[in-house]
Amino acid sequence: MEARKENWKYFRERFPEIHQAYEKYGQALHESGGPIPEKERWLIKIGASAASSYDFALRSHIEKALKAGCGKEEIEHAIVLTASTIGFPRMMTALLIFREETEA
């Protein structure tokens, strides 16, 4: 199992109450936080995690965006759009993560 998912499983099993509270908080933000449609919410999260250098979050958000119906081209575009704000090298790292996650 991938290290990111294994670590999440460890956290979930070791700290079930904290995990449950975190999941509930995240779900409330994502689903009830405002009018932005789901696909766009995931694209925003992809841009934010790419910009923040949160590579494990970026991997998770790419996975969830695909499940929510985002196309690979949409996700790739969201990443490429970050270049002028976060810098070309950081965008290239995010693009590499995208390619690893989607085998593009």
Short mmCIF file of N, CA and C in Angstrom, two decimals:
data_model
loop_
_atom_site.label_atom_id
_atom_site.label_comp_id
_atom_site.label_asym_id
_atom_site.label_seq_id
_atom_site.Cartn_x
_atom_site.Cartn_y
_atom_site.Cartn_z
N MET A 1 0.86 -1.19 0.00
CA MET A 1 0.00 0.00 0.00
C MET A 1 0.89 1.24 0.00
N GLU A 2 0.48 2.21 -0.73
CA GLU A 2 1.21 3.47 -0.83
C GLU A 2 1.38 4.11 0.56
N ALA A 3 2.54 4.70 0.79
CA ALA A 3 2.86 5.28 2.10
C ALA A 3 1.82 6.30 2.55
N ARG A 4 1.34 7.13 1.64
CA ARG A 4 0.34 8.14 1.99
C ARG A 4 -0.92 7.49 2.54
N LYS A 5 -1.39 6.47 1.87
CA LYS A 5 -2.62 5.80 2.30
C LYS A 5 -2.40 4.98 3.56
N GLU A 6 -1.23 4.39 3.68
CA GLU A 6 -0.89 3.63 4.88
C GLU A 6 -0.83 4.55 6.10
N ASN A 7 -0.27 5.74 5.93
CA ASN A 7 -0.20 6.69 7.03
C ASN A 7 -1.59 7.17 7.44
N TRP A 8 -2.45 7.39 6.45
CA TRP A 8 -3.83 7.81 6.74
C TRP A 8 -4.55 6.71 7.51
N LYS A 9 -4.35 5.46 7.10
CA LYS A 9 -4.96 4.32 7.80
C LYS A 9 -4.46 4.26 9.24
N TYR A 10 -3.16 4.44 9.43
CA TYR A 10 -2.58 4.44 10.77
C TYR A 10 -3.24 5.52 11.63
N PHE A 11 -3.33 6.73 11.09
CA PHE A 11 -3.94 7.84 11.83
C PHE A 11 -5.39 7.52 12.19
N ARG A 12 -6.13 7.03 11.20
CA ARG A 12 -7.55 6.71 11.40
C ARG A 12 -7.73 5.67 12.51
N GLU A 13 -6.88 4.66 12.53
CA GLU A 13 -6.99 3.60 13.53
C GLU A 13 -6.45 4.01 14.89
N ARG A 14 -5.40 4.81 14.91
CA ARG A 14 -4.76 5.22 16.16
C ARG A 14 -5.53 6.33 16.87
N PHE A 15 -6.15 7.21 16.09
CA PHE A 15 -6.86 8.37 16.64
C PHE A 15 -8.26 8.48 16.02
N PRO A 16 -9.13 7.51 16.28
CA PRO A 16 -10.43 7.48 15.60
C PRO A 16 -11.32 8.70 15.86
N GLU A 17 -11.31 9.23 17.07
CA GLU A 17 -12.15 10.39 17.36
C GLU A 17 -11.65 11.64 16.64
N ILE A 18 -10.34 11.82 16.63
CA ILE A 18 -9.78 12.98 15.92
C ILE A 18 -10.03 12.84 14.43
N HIS A 19 -9.83 11.63 13.90
CA HIS A 19 -10.09 11.39 12.48
C HIS A 19 -11.54 11.70 12.12
N GLN A 20 -12.45 11.23 12.94
CA GLN A 20 -13.87 11.45 12.68
C GLN A 20 -14.20 12.95 12.70
N ALA A 21 -13.66 13.67 13.66
CA ALA A 21 -13.90 15.12 13.74
C ALA A 21 -13.31 15.84 12.53
N TYR A 22 -12.11 15.44 12.13
CA TYR A 22 -11.47 16.05 10.96
C TYR A 22 -12.27 15.78 9.69
N GLU A 23 -12.73 14.55 9.53
CA GLU A 23 -13.54 14.19 8.36
C GLU A 23 -14.84 14.99 8.33
N LYS A 24 -15.48 15.12 9.47
CA LYS A 24 -16.74 15.87 9.54
C LYS A 24 -16.51 17.34 9.20
N TYR A 25 -15.44 17.92 9.71
CA TYR A 25 -15.07 19.31 9.41
C TYR A 25 -14.82 19.49 7.91
N GLY A 26 -14.00 18.61 7.35
CA GLY A 26 -13.70 18.69 5.92
C GLY A 26 -14.93 18.51 5.06
N GLN A 27 -15.80 17.61 5.44
CA GLN A 27 -17.03 17.38 4.69
C GLN A 27 -17.94 18.61 4.74
N ALA A 28 -18.05 19.23 5.91
CA ALA A 28 -18.88 20.43 6.04
C ALA A 28 -18.33 21.55 5.17
N LEU A 29 -17.03 21.75 5.19
CA LEU A 29 -16.43 22.78 4.35
C LEU A 29 -16.66 22.51 2.88
N HIS A 30 -16.43 21.27 2.49
CA HIS A 30 -16.50 20.91 1.08
C HIS A 30 -17.93 20.91 0.55
N GLU A 31 -18.85 20.39 1.32
CA GLU A 31 -20.21 20.20 0.82
C GLU A 31 -21.17 21.32 1.19
N SER A 32 -20.93 22.00 2.29
CA SER A 32 -21.88 23.02 2.76
C SER A 32 -21.28 24.41 2.83
N GLY A 33 -20.05 24.56 2.41
CA GLY A 33 -19.35 25.82 2.57
C GLY A 33 -19.72 26.91 1.59
N GLY A 34 -20.42 26.57 0.53
CA GLY A 34 -20.78 27.59 -0.44
C GLY A 34 -21.29 27.01 -1.74
N PRO A 35 -21.51 27.87 -2.74
CA PRO A 35 -22.20 27.46 -3.95
C PRO A 35 -21.31 26.89 -5.07
N ILE A 36 -20.02 26.77 -4.87
CA ILE A 36 -19.15 26.31 -5.96
C ILE A 36 -19.42 24.82 -6.22
N PRO A 37 -19.63 24.46 -7.48
CA PRO A 37 -19.89 23.05 -7.82
C PRO A 37 -18.72 22.14 -7.45
N GLU A 38 -19.02 20.87 -7.24
CA GLU A 38 -18.02 19.92 -6.72
C GLU A 38 -16.75 19.84 -7.57
N LYS A 39 -16.90 19.71 -8.87
CA LYS A 39 -15.70 19.60 -9.71
C LYS A 39 -14.78 20.81 -9.52
N GLU A 40 -15.35 21.99 -9.49
CA GLU A 40 -14.55 23.20 -9.32
C GLU A 40 -13.90 23.26 -7.94
N ARG A 41 -14.60 22.74 -6.92
CA ARG A 41 -14.02 22.70 -5.58
C ARG A 41 -12.75 21.87 -5.58
N TRP A 42 -12.76 20.73 -6.26
CA TRP A 42 -11.57 19.89 -6.31
C TRP A 42 -10.45 20.57 -7.09
N LEU A 43 -10.78 21.27 -8.15
CA LEU A 43 -9.75 21.98 -8.91
C LEU A 43 -9.11 23.08 -8.07
N ILE A 44 -9.91 23.75 -7.27
CA ILE A 44 -9.38 24.77 -6.35
C ILE A 44 -8.44 24.11 -5.33
N LYS A 45 -8.86 22.99 -4.79
CA LYS A 45 -8.03 22.28 -3.81
C LYS A 45 -6.73 21.81 -4.45
N ILE A 46 -6.78 21.41 -5.70
CA ILE A 46 -5.56 21.02 -6.42
C ILE A 46 -4.61 22.20 -6.53
N GLY A 47 -5.13 23.35 -6.93
CA GLY A 47 -4.29 24.55 -7.04
C GLY A 47 -3.71 24.95 -5.70
N ALA A 48 -4.52 24.89 -4.66
CA ALA A 48 -4.05 25.29 -3.32
C ALA A 48 -2.99 24.33 -2.79
N SER A 49 -3.19 23.04 -2.99
CA SER A 49 -2.20 22.09 -2.49
C SER A 49 -0.92 22.14 -3.31
N ALA A 50 -1.03 22.40 -4.61
CA ALA A 50 0.17 22.57 -5.44
C ALA A 50 0.94 23.80 -4.98
N ALA A 51 0.23 24.89 -4.74
CA ALA A 51 0.88 26.14 -4.33
C ALA A 51 1.50 26.03 -2.95
N SER A 52 0.93 25.22 -2.10
CA SER A 52 1.41 25.10 -0.73
C SER A 52 2.50 24.04 -0.57
N SER A 53 2.83 23.38 -1.66
CA SER A 53 3.82 22.28 -1.63
C SER A 53 3.36 21.12 -0.75
N TYR A 54 2.06 20.91 -0.67
CA TYR A 54 1.52 19.79 0.08
C TYR A 54 1.33 18.63 -0.91
N ASP A 55 2.41 17.92 -1.17
CA ASP A 55 2.39 16.92 -2.23
C ASP A 55 1.46 15.75 -1.94
N PHE A 56 1.38 15.30 -0.69
CA PHE A 56 0.44 14.22 -0.38
C PHE A 56 -1.00 14.69 -0.55
N ALA A 57 -1.29 15.92 -0.15
CA ALA A 57 -2.63 16.48 -0.35
C ALA A 57 -2.93 16.59 -1.84
N LEU A 58 -1.95 17.02 -2.61
CA LEU A 58 -2.14 17.13 -4.05
C LEU A 58 -2.49 15.77 -4.64
N ARG A 59 -1.79 14.74 -4.23
CA ARG A 59 -2.09 13.39 -4.72
C ARG A 59 -3.53 12.99 -4.35
N SER A 60 -3.92 13.25 -3.12
CA SER A 60 -5.28 12.92 -2.67
C SER A 60 -6.32 13.71 -3.45
N HIS A 61 -6.05 15.00 -3.66
CA HIS A 61 -7.03 15.84 -4.36
C HIS A 61 -7.15 15.45 -5.82
N ILE A 62 -6.06 15.05 -6.45
CA ILE A 62 -6.14 14.56 -7.83
C ILE A 62 -7.01 13.31 -7.88
N GLU A 63 -6.78 12.40 -6.97
CA GLU A 63 -7.57 11.16 -6.91
C GLU A 63 -9.06 11.47 -6.72
N LYS A 64 -9.36 12.37 -5.79
CA LYS A 64 -10.76 12.70 -5.52
C LYS A 64 -11.39 13.49 -6.66
N ALA A 65 -10.60 14.34 -7.31
CA ALA A 65 -11.12 15.10 -8.46
C ALA A 65 -11.51 14.16 -9.59
N LEU A 66 -10.69 13.17 -9.84
CA LEU A 66 -11.02 12.19 -10.89
C LEU A 66 -12.31 11.46 -10.54
N LYS A 67 -12.46 11.07 -9.28
CA LYS A 67 -13.68 10.37 -8.84
C LYS A 67 -14.91 11.27 -8.95
N ALA A 68 -14.71 12.59 -8.80
CA ALA A 68 -15.82 13.54 -8.87
C ALA A 68 -16.17 13.91 -10.32
N GLY A 69 -15.42 13.36 -11.27
CA GLY A 69 -15.75 13.60 -12.66
C GLY A 69 -14.88 14.61 -13.38
N CYS A 70 -13.85 15.12 -12.73
CA CYS A 70 -12.92 16.02 -13.42
C CYS A 70 -12.13 15.22 -14.44
N GLY A 71 -11.94 15.81 -15.60
CA GLY A 71 -11.12 15.17 -16.61
C GLY A 71 -9.65 15.44 -16.34
N LYS A 72 -8.81 14.58 -16.88
CA LYS A 72 -7.37 14.77 -16.72
C LYS A 72 -6.93 16.12 -17.27
N GLU A 73 -7.53 16.54 -18.37
CA GLU A 73 -7.15 17.82 -18.96
C GLU A 73 -7.50 18.98 -18.05
N GLU A 74 -8.63 18.89 -17.36
CA GLU A 74 -9.03 19.95 -16.42
C GLU A 74 -8.04 20.03 -15.26
N ILE A 75 -7.66 18.88 -14.73
CA ILE A 75 -6.73 18.85 -13.61
C ILE A 75 -5.37 19.38 -14.04
N GLU A 76 -4.92 18.94 -15.19
CA GLU A 76 -3.63 19.40 -15.71
C GLU A 76 -3.66 20.91 -15.92
N HIS A 77 -4.75 21.43 -16.46
CA HIS A 77 -4.88 22.87 -16.68
C HIS A 77 -4.84 23.62 -15.36
N ALA A 78 -5.53 23.11 -14.34
CA ALA A 78 -5.52 23.75 -13.02
C ALA A 78 -4.09 23.83 -12.48
N ILE A 79 -3.31 22.81 -12.72
CA ILE A 79 -1.91 22.81 -12.26
C ILE A 79 -1.08 23.79 -13.06
N VAL A 80 -1.19 23.76 -14.38
CA VAL A 80 -0.39 24.65 -15.23
C VAL A 80 -0.71 26.11 -14.95
N LEU A 81 -1.97 26.41 -14.63
CA LEU A 81 -2.36 27.79 -14.31
C LEU A 81 -1.63 28.36 -13.10
N THR A 82 -1.12 27.50 -12.25
CA THR A 82 -0.44 27.98 -11.05
C THR A 82 0.96 28.53 -11.32
N ALA A 83 1.52 28.28 -12.49
CA ALA A 83 2.92 28.61 -12.77
C ALA A 83 3.26 30.08 -12.51
N SER A 84 2.40 30.98 -12.94
CA SER A 84 2.73 32.40 -12.80
C SER A 84 2.60 32.90 -11.36
N THR A 85 1.95 32.13 -10.51
CA THR A 85 1.78 32.52 -9.12
C THR A 85 2.77 31.80 -8.19
N ILE A 86 2.93 30.52 -8.38
CA ILE A 86 3.77 29.74 -7.46
C ILE A 86 5.17 29.50 -7.99
N GLY A 87 5.39 29.82 -9.26
CA GLY A 87 6.70 29.62 -9.87
C GLY A 87 6.73 28.38 -10.74
N PHE A 88 7.54 28.47 -11.77
CA PHE A 88 7.63 27.39 -12.74
C PHE A 88 8.16 26.09 -12.13
N PRO A 89 9.22 26.11 -11.32
CA PRO A 89 9.70 24.84 -10.76
C PRO A 89 8.66 24.13 -9.89
N ARG A 90 7.94 24.88 -9.07
CA ARG A 90 6.92 24.26 -8.22
C ARG A 90 5.79 23.70 -9.07
N MET A 91 5.39 24.44 -10.10
CA MET A 91 4.36 23.93 -11.01
C MET A 91 4.82 22.65 -11.67
N MET A 92 6.09 22.60 -12.07
CA MET A 92 6.61 21.39 -12.71
C MET A 92 6.60 20.20 -11.75
N THR A 93 6.86 20.44 -10.47
CA THR A 93 6.77 19.37 -9.48
C THR A 93 5.33 18.87 -9.38
N ALA A 94 4.38 19.80 -9.33
CA ALA A 94 2.96 19.43 -9.27
C ALA A 94 2.55 18.67 -10.53
N LEU A 95 3.07 19.09 -11.67
CA LEU A 95 2.76 18.42 -12.93
C LEU A 95 3.31 16.99 -12.92
N LEU A 96 4.50 16.82 -12.38
CA LEU A 96 5.08 15.48 -12.26
C LEU A 96 4.21 14.59 -11.37
N ILE A 97 3.74 15.15 -10.26
CA ILE A 97 2.85 14.39 -9.37
C ILE A 97 1.58 14.02 -10.10
N PHE A 98 1.01 14.95 -10.85
CA PHE A 98 -0.18 14.66 -11.65
C PHE A 98 0.10 13.50 -12.61
N ARG A 99 1.22 13.54 -13.28
CA ARG A 99 1.56 12.48 -14.25
C ARG A 99 1.74 11.14 -13.55
N GLU A 100 2.35 11.15 -12.38
CA GLU A 100 2.51 9.90 -11.62
C GLU A 100 1.16 9.34 -11.20
N GLU A 101 0.27 10.21 -10.76
CA GLU A 101 -1.04 9.78 -10.28
C GLU A 101 -1.96 9.31 -11.40
N THR A 102 -1.77 9.85 -12.59
CA THR A 102 -2.66 9.51 -13.71
C THR A 102 -1.95 8.70 -14.79
N GLU A 103 -0.68 8.45 -14.56
CA GLU A 103 0.15 7.73 -15.53
C GLU A 103 0.10 8.37 -16.90
N ALA A 104 0.13 9.72 -16.89
CA ALA A 104 0.09 10.49 -18.14
C ALA A 104 1.49 10.69 -18.69
#
